[in-house]
Amino acid sequence: MTILKTVDVTKKFGKFMALDGVNLEVNSGEVYGFIGPNGAGKSTTIRILLGILKATEGEVKIFGMDAWKDAVEIHKRISYVPGDVNLWPNLTGGEVIDLFMKMRGSTNNNRREELIRKFDLDPTKKCRTYSKGNRQKVALVAAFSSDADLYILDEPTSGLDPLMEKVFQECVLDAKRAGKSVLLSSHILSEVERLCDKVAIIRQGKIIETGTLDELRHLTRTNLLVETKQPIPALGDLIGVHNIEKKDQAISFQVDPEELDTVMRYVTQFGLARLESSPPKLEDLFMRHYEGDGDNSHTGVGGES
Ligand code: ADP
Ligand code: MG
């Protein structure tokens, strides 16, 4: 079932086109990664989903309702955590959590206690004394204590240490197991890679890739480390071979999926002594998009000596 859908959403700030035809579709029970560098348009998209901003053009539906016109109705069923949480300075963390939970009409106090313990939060302190990480925790406890159908999380883990990052990931997976949907924006790829069923990559207001991680991996290169009995001549001249580096006795490089067979046939002629391969990482795909045309195979840097 479709929980959230945007069709050709654009957003202009004056003449500046912040979003240019954004299409997203999140189904129930799905964790959807929304990835992109700073300034790509993640938060602007999310503000439109929340009905805080009005799209210049396009359609935004959540639970089948219009994100702008039906925002009040929609908000009863969503939980939102921003990347930079501001809280009432004179309330304690616990009071703020209670307030958020009441506003959402939810009273799951067991879950609240459990999350406060897991996130190692002292709820008796005034919010003004909290670090950024602790303010993030307050918002996360409030969000995951409420029984929402859709969690919209905009870079929610900025300021959390790795241990707490892990607690956060468990919360997301719990929500998923309970059949909830999660939209998680991030520029931390490893986080998204571990949690998300699907991802959309946004850059300069445009979605440049969407799909399951498996689908996107087809676009990425396999990492190889090989050691051969004789040196491999002119490896850098082969089509589909990238980023050759010497590693002691071995060399590492990346291969385009469609050239893997040819490249391996070539390499094995020189007597394999060692072979390691690792699956393509989302990170690599991301970097290629950042690089522009993504082709840096021509330099033949290092390696073929
Ligand atoms: P992200 O969350 O991916 O880092 P944002 O959605 O915050 O990116 O910003 C996308 C672009 O839109 C940026 O260039 C930003 O400066 C611009 N922008 C965001 N909000 C406004 C605004 N209210 N007025 C003008 N420009 C804005
Ligand atoms: Mg942002």
GROMACS .gro file of C-alpha atoms and ligand atoms in nm:
model
  333
    1MET     CA    1   0.000   0.000   0.000
    2THR     CA    2   0.128   0.344  -0.089
    3ILE     CA    3   0.178   0.560   0.219
    4LEU     CA    4   0.353   0.857   0.066
    5LYS     CA    5   0.374   0.969  -0.291
    6THR     CA    6   0.508   1.281  -0.457
    7VAL     CA    7   0.462   1.348  -0.827
    8ASP     CA    8   0.684   1.598  -1.007
    9VAL     CA    9   0.723   1.825  -0.709
   10THR     CA   10   0.904   2.149  -0.772
   11LYS     CA   11   0.988   2.423  -0.526
   12LYS     CA   12   1.114   2.765  -0.616
   13PHE     CA   13   1.250   3.017  -0.369
   14GLY     CA   14   1.226   3.330  -0.583
   15LYS     CA   15   1.410   3.236  -0.899
   16PHE     CA   16   1.606   2.959  -0.732
   17MET     CA   17   1.482   2.611  -0.816
   18ALA     CA   18   1.538   2.415  -0.495
   19LEU     CA   19   1.341   2.110  -0.611
   20ASP     CA   20   1.300   2.009  -0.971
   21GLY     CA   21   1.055   1.726  -1.034
   22VAL     CA   22   1.089   1.515  -0.720
   23ASN     CA   23   0.914   1.177  -0.734
   24LEU     CA   24   0.910   0.960  -0.424
   25GLU     CA   25   0.697   0.663  -0.332
   26VAL     CA   26   0.704   0.497   0.009
   27ASN     CA   27   0.496   0.187   0.078
   28SER     CA   28   0.380   0.051   0.410
   29GLY     CA   29   0.643  -0.142   0.602
   30GLU     CA   30   0.920   0.020   0.403
   31VAL     CA   31   1.227   0.205   0.523
   32TYR     CA   32   1.307   0.453   0.249
   33GLY     CA   33   1.643   0.624   0.240
   34PHE     CA   34   1.659   0.978   0.110
   35ILE     CA   35   2.021   1.051   0.043
   36GLY     CA   36   2.207   1.353  -0.078
   37PRO     CA   37   2.475   1.604   0.007
   38ASN     CA   38   2.407   1.923   0.202
   39GLY     CA   39   2.192   2.166   0.010
   40ALA     CA   40   2.052   1.894  -0.220
   41GLY     CA   41   1.692   1.958  -0.115
   42LYS     CA   42   1.621   1.688   0.145
   43SER     CA   43   1.484   1.920   0.414
   44THR     CA   44   1.289   2.126   0.163
   45THR     CA   45   1.121   1.808   0.038
   46ILE     CA   46   1.046   1.703   0.395
   47ARG     CA   47   0.901   2.044   0.483
   48ILE     CA   48   0.667   2.006   0.188
   49LEU     CA   49   0.569   1.658   0.307
   50LEU     CA   50   0.493   1.805   0.648
   51GLY     CA   51   0.282   2.083   0.498
   52ILE     CA   52   0.516   2.351   0.636
   53LEU     CA   53   0.604   2.464   0.285
   54LYS     CA   54   0.377   2.462  -0.017
   55ALA     CA   55   0.514   2.302  -0.332
   56THR     CA   56   0.536   2.538  -0.629
   57GLU     CA   57   0.408   2.259  -0.852
   58GLY     CA   58   0.331   1.892  -0.826
   59GLU     CA   59   0.130   1.660  -0.610
   60VAL     CA   60   0.205   1.538  -0.257
   61LYS     CA   61  -0.009   1.269  -0.101
   62ILE     CA   62   0.032   1.107   0.239
   63PHE     CA   63  -0.216   0.836   0.342
   64GLY     CA   64  -0.401   0.938   0.025
   65MET     CA   65  -0.453   1.294   0.155
   66ASP     CA   66  -0.309   1.622   0.032
   67ALA     CA   67   0.002   1.717   0.232
   68TRP     CA   68  -0.081   2.089   0.222
   69LYS     CA   69  -0.460   2.095   0.262
   70ASP     CA   70  -0.496   1.798   0.497
   71ALA     CA   71  -0.184   1.859   0.706
   72VAL     CA   72  -0.371   1.854   1.038
   73GLU     CA   73  -0.532   1.516   0.966
   74ILE     CA   74  -0.204   1.372   0.835
   75HIS     CA   75  -0.006   1.490   1.136
   76LYS     CA   76  -0.210   1.271   1.368
   77ARG     CA   77  -0.043   0.970   1.208
   78ILE     CA   78   0.315   1.087   1.155
   79SER     CA   79   0.616   1.139   1.377
   80TYR     CA   80   0.884   1.382   1.271
   81VAL     CA   81   1.239   1.429   1.391
   82PRO     CA   82   1.451   1.711   1.249
   83GLY     CA   83   1.829   1.713   1.240
   84ASP     CA   84   1.855   2.013   1.464
   85VAL     CA   85   1.615   1.987   1.752
   86ASN     CA   86   1.513   2.302   1.940
   87LEU     CA   87   1.332   2.250   2.268
   88TRP     CA   88   1.171   2.470   2.529
   89PRO     CA   89   1.468   2.570   2.744
   90ASN     CA   90   1.282   2.573   3.076
   91LEU     CA   91   1.111   2.237   3.045
   92THR     CA   92   1.287   1.915   3.134
   93GLY     CA   93   1.352   1.651   2.870
   94GLY     CA   94   1.085   1.431   3.027
   95GLU     CA   95   0.827   1.711   3.015
   96VAL     CA   96   0.901   1.773   2.651
   97ILE     CA   97   0.865   1.403   2.570
   98ASP     CA   98   0.529   1.397   2.751
   99LEU     CA   99   0.417   1.708   2.567
  100PHE     CA  100   0.507   1.562   2.228
  101MET     CA  101   0.336   1.236   2.315
  102LYS     CA  102   0.019   1.415   2.429
  103MET     CA  103   0.009   1.622   2.112
  104ARG     CA  104   0.013   1.297   1.920
  105GLY     CA  105  -0.254   1.152   2.146
  106SER     CA  106  -0.031   0.866   2.244
  107THR     CA  107   0.030   0.722   2.589
  108ASN     CA  108   0.271   0.433   2.555
  109ASN     CA  109   0.460   0.491   2.879
  110ASN     CA  110   0.636   0.155   2.879
  111ARG     CA  111   0.788   0.231   2.543
  112ARG     CA  112   0.881   0.578   2.670
  113GLU     CA  113   1.066   0.434   2.972
  114GLU     CA  114   1.236   0.170   2.762
  115LEU     CA  115   1.361   0.425   2.511
  116ILE     CA  116   1.483   0.668   2.777
  117ARG     CA  117   1.685   0.381   2.923
  118LYS     CA  118   1.816   0.263   2.585
  119PHE     CA  119   1.917   0.612   2.477
  120ASP     CA  120   2.073   0.670   2.818
  121LEU     CA  121   1.890   1.001   2.860
  122ASP     CA  122   1.846   1.186   3.188
  123PRO     CA  123   1.488   1.319   3.150
  124THR     CA  124   1.501   1.530   3.467
  125LYS     CA  125   1.737   1.792   3.326
  126LYS     CA  126   1.621   2.123   3.182
  127CYS     CA  127   1.646   2.129   2.806
  128ARG     CA  128   1.869   2.435   2.813
  129THR     CA  129   2.143   2.222   2.968
  130TYR     CA  130   2.127   1.951   2.703
  131SER     CA  131   2.394   1.902   2.440
  132LYS     CA  132   2.288   1.872   2.077
  133GLY     CA  133   2.307   1.495   2.106
  134ASN     CA  134   2.077   1.494   2.409
  135ARG     CA  135   1.824   1.720   2.237
  136GLN     CA  136   1.827   1.473   1.947
  137LYS     CA  137   1.760   1.192   2.195
  138VAL     CA  138   1.459   1.375   2.341
  139ALA     CA  139   1.308   1.407   1.994
  140LEU     CA  140   1.384   1.045   1.907
  141VAL     CA  141   1.234   0.910   2.231
  142ALA     CA  142   0.921   1.119   2.174
  143ALA     CA  143   0.894   1.010   1.811
  144PHE     CA  144   0.943   0.639   1.869
  145SER     CA  145   0.720   0.634   2.179
  146SER     CA  146   0.427   0.751   1.970
  147ASP     CA  147   0.237   0.507   1.761
  148ALA     CA  148   0.272   0.667   1.420
  149ASP     CA  149   0.215   0.508   1.081
  150LEU     CA  150   0.487   0.710   0.913
  151TYR     CA  151   0.813   0.831   1.067
  152ILE     CA  152   0.976   1.121   0.886
  153LEU     CA  153   1.332   1.155   1.005
  154ASP     CA  154   1.548   1.434   0.864
  155GLU     CA  155   1.913   1.352   0.940
  156PRO     CA  156   1.803   1.249   1.289
  157THR     CA  157   2.134   1.116   1.413
  158SER     CA  158   2.353   1.421   1.371
  159GLY     CA  159   2.517   1.462   1.711
  160LEU     CA  160   2.466   1.103   1.829
  161ASP     CA  161   2.767   0.889   1.915
  162PRO     CA  162   2.808   0.548   1.744
  163LEU     CA  163   2.656   0.358   2.038
  164MET     CA  164   2.342   0.569   2.024
  165GLU     CA  165   2.340   0.545   1.647
  166LYS     CA  166   2.298   0.173   1.700
  167VAL     CA  167   2.004   0.226   1.937
  168PHE     CA  168   1.850   0.450   1.674
  169GLN     CA  169   1.888   0.180   1.411
  170GLU     CA  170   1.712  -0.069   1.636
  171CYS     CA  171   1.423   0.175   1.674
  172VAL     CA  172   1.389   0.206   1.297
  173LEU     CA  173   1.395  -0.171   1.254
  174ASP     CA  174   1.136  -0.213   1.534
  175ALA     CA  175   0.910   0.032   1.352
  176LYS     CA  176   0.959  -0.158   1.029
  177ARG     CA  177   0.880  -0.489   1.197
  178ALA     CA  178   0.560  -0.334   1.328
  179GLY     CA  179   0.462  -0.259   0.968
  180LYS     CA  180   0.529   0.116   0.990
  181SER     CA  181   0.693   0.323   0.718
  182VAL     CA  182   1.002   0.533   0.762
  183LEU     CA  183   1.144   0.808   0.545
  184LEU     CA  184   1.501   0.860   0.655
  185SER     CA  185   1.712   1.135   0.510
  186SER     CA  186   2.083   1.109   0.553
  187HIS     CA  187   2.422   1.180   0.415
  188ILE     CA  188   2.561   0.888   0.618
  189LEU     CA  189   2.554   0.615   0.361
  190SER     CA  190   2.646   0.323   0.583
  191GLU     CA  191   2.344   0.399   0.800
  192VAL     CA  192   2.110   0.401   0.505
  193GLU     CA  193   2.272   0.097   0.353
  194ARG     CA  194   2.204  -0.106   0.666
  195LEU     CA  195   1.847   0.009   0.723
  196CYS     CA  196   1.676   0.090   0.399
  197ASP     CA  197   1.478  -0.122   0.159
  198LYS     CA  198   1.487   0.144  -0.108
  199VAL     CA  199   1.674   0.465  -0.160
  200ALA     CA  200   1.639   0.781  -0.361
  201ILE     CA  201   1.945   0.989  -0.425
  202ILE     CA  202   1.890   1.361  -0.462
  203ARG     CA  203   2.136   1.610  -0.594
  204GLN     CA  204   2.074   1.977  -0.670
  205GLY     CA  205   1.700   1.931  -0.633
  206LYS     CA  206   1.677   1.638  -0.874
  207ILE     CA  207   1.636   1.271  -0.794
  208ILE     CA  208   1.924   1.110  -0.978
  209GLU     CA  209   1.866   0.746  -0.876
  210THR     CA  210   1.595   0.544  -0.708
  211GLY     CA  211   1.557   0.177  -0.642
  212THR     CA  212   1.633  -0.107  -0.408
  213LEU     CA  213   1.991  -0.136  -0.292
  214ASP     CA  214   2.031  -0.439  -0.517
  215GLU     CA  215   1.911  -0.244  -0.817
  216LEU     CA  216   2.149   0.038  -0.745
  217ARG     CA  217   2.438  -0.198  -0.693
  218HIS     CA  218   2.410  -0.302  -1.056
  219LEU     CA  219   2.523   0.047  -1.134
  220THR     CA  220   2.827   0.017  -0.916
  221ARG     CA  221   3.163  -0.147  -0.951
  222THR     CA  222   3.301  -0.458  -0.790
  223ASN     CA  223   3.615  -0.407  -0.585
  224LEU     CA  224   3.894  -0.653  -0.655
  225LEU     CA  225   4.227  -0.723  -0.495
  226VAL     CA  226   4.452  -0.956  -0.693
  227GLU     CA  227   4.802  -1.086  -0.672
  228THR     CA  228   4.945  -1.262  -0.974
  229LYS     CA  229   5.261  -1.464  -1.034
  230GLN     CA  230   5.358  -1.241  -1.325
  231PRO     CA  231   5.281  -0.871  -1.344
  232ILE     CA  232   4.964  -0.786  -1.534
  233PRO     CA  233   5.058  -0.569  -1.831
  234ALA     CA  234   4.843  -0.272  -1.931
  235LEU     CA  235   4.560  -0.343  -1.688
  236GLY     CA  236   4.470   0.024  -1.698
  237ASP     CA  237   4.409   0.001  -2.072
  238LEU     CA  238   4.121  -0.245  -2.029
  239ILE     CA  239   3.771  -0.111  -2.067
  240GLY     CA  240   3.581  -0.106  -1.739
  241VAL     CA  241   3.883  -0.104  -1.507
  242HIS     CA  242   3.908   0.186  -1.264
  243ASN     CA  243   4.110   0.319  -0.973
  244ILE     CA  244   4.411   0.090  -0.991
  245GLU     CA  245   4.627   0.100  -0.680
  246LYS     CA  246   4.932  -0.094  -0.572
  247LYS     CA  247   4.894  -0.268  -0.234
  248ASP     CA  248   5.228  -0.432  -0.140
  249GLN     CA  249   5.247  -0.741  -0.364
  250ALA     CA  250   4.888  -0.705  -0.481
  251ILE     CA  251   4.688  -0.452  -0.676
  252SER     CA  252   4.339  -0.334  -0.612
  253PHE     CA  253   4.099  -0.197  -0.870
  254GLN     CA  254   3.732  -0.165  -0.952
  255VAL     CA  255   3.549  -0.322  -1.243
  256ASP     CA  256   3.222  -0.230  -1.414
  257PRO     CA  257   2.976  -0.518  -1.385
  258GLU     CA  258   2.942  -0.568  -1.762
  259GLU     CA  259   3.320  -0.599  -1.805
  260LEU     CA  260   3.385  -0.832  -1.512
  261ASP     CA  261   3.398  -1.148  -1.719
  262THR     CA  262   3.644  -1.009  -1.975
  263VAL     CA  263   3.863  -0.852  -1.711
  264MET     CA  264   3.883  -1.172  -1.505
  265ARG     CA  265   3.975  -1.378  -1.812
  266TYR     CA  266   4.255  -1.137  -1.884
  267VAL     CA  267   4.384  -1.128  -1.529
  268THR     CA  268   4.390  -1.505  -1.476
  269GLN     CA  269   4.636  -1.548  -1.765
  270PHE     CA  270   4.906  -1.414  -1.537
  271GLY     CA  271   4.869  -1.677  -1.267
  272LEU     CA  272   4.643  -1.592  -0.977
  273ALA     CA  273   4.805  -1.616  -0.636
  274ARG     CA  274   4.539  -1.429  -0.444
  275LEU     CA  275   4.194  -1.298  -0.519
  276GLU     CA  276   3.958  -1.101  -0.301
  277SER     CA  277   3.643  -0.932  -0.412
  278SER     CA  278   3.401  -0.716  -0.222
  279PRO     CA  279   3.052  -0.610  -0.327
  280PRO     CA  280   2.998  -0.262  -0.459
  281LYS     CA  281   2.914  -0.005  -0.198
  282LEU     CA  282   2.651   0.259  -0.219
  283GLU     CA  283   2.929   0.496  -0.124
  284ASP     CA  284   3.102   0.433  -0.456
  285LEU     CA  285   2.788   0.503  -0.652
  286PHE     CA  286   2.742   0.822  -0.458
  287MET     CA  287   3.100   0.933  -0.518
  288ARG     CA  288   3.066   0.878  -0.892
  289HIS     CA  289   2.766   1.104  -0.901
  290TYR     CA  290   2.959   1.366  -0.710
  291GLU     CA  291   3.247   1.342  -0.952
  292GLY     CA  292   3.024   1.441  -1.240
  293ASP     CA  293   3.076   1.211  -1.537
  294GLY     CA  294   3.212   0.950  -1.300
  295ASP     CA  295   3.483   0.831  -1.537
  296ASN     CA  296   3.834   0.845  -1.404
  297SER     CA  297   3.968   0.537  -1.576
  298HIS     CA  298   4.187   0.718  -1.826
  299THR     CA  299   4.471   0.823  -1.599
  300GLY     CA  300   4.623   0.483  -1.536
  301VAL     CA  301   4.752   0.614  -1.204
  302GLY     CA  302   4.995   0.371  -1.039
  303GLY     CA  303   4.959  -0.001  -1.061
  304GLU     CA  304   5.098  -0.107  -1.395
  305SER     CA  305   5.462  -0.123  -1.317
  306ADP     P1  306   1.940   1.963   0.245
  306ADP     O1  307   1.839   1.940   0.352
  306ADP     O2  308   1.947   1.854   0.145
  306ADP     O3  309   2.076   1.995   0.300
  306ADP     P2  310   1.779   2.198   0.187
  306ADP     O4  311   1.650   2.138   0.145
  306ADP     O5  312   1.787   2.252   0.324
  306ADP     O6  313   1.896   2.094   0.161
  306ADP     O7  314   1.816   2.314   0.088
  306ADP     C1  315   1.809   2.302  -0.056
  306ADP     C2  316   1.843   2.432  -0.120
  306ADP     O8  317   1.738   2.525  -0.102
  306ADP     C3  318   1.968   2.498  -0.063
  306ADP     O9  319   2.038   2.559  -0.169
  306ADP     C4  320   1.912   2.599   0.032
  306ADP    O10  321   1.999   2.709   0.047
  306ADP     C5  322   1.783   2.641  -0.037
  306ADP     N1  323   1.680   2.685   0.057
  306ADP     C6  324   1.624   2.610   0.156
  306ADP     N2  325   1.530   2.679   0.223
  306ADP     C7  326   1.524   2.803   0.166
  306ADP     C8  327   1.447   2.920   0.189
  306ADP     N3  328   1.353   2.925   0.285
  306ADP     N4  329   1.471   3.027   0.110
  306ADP     C9  330   1.564   3.023   0.013
  306ADP     N5  331   1.639   2.916  -0.016
  306ADP    C10  332   1.621   2.806   0.059
  307MG      MG  333   1.865   1.929   0.559
   0.00000   0.00000   0.00000
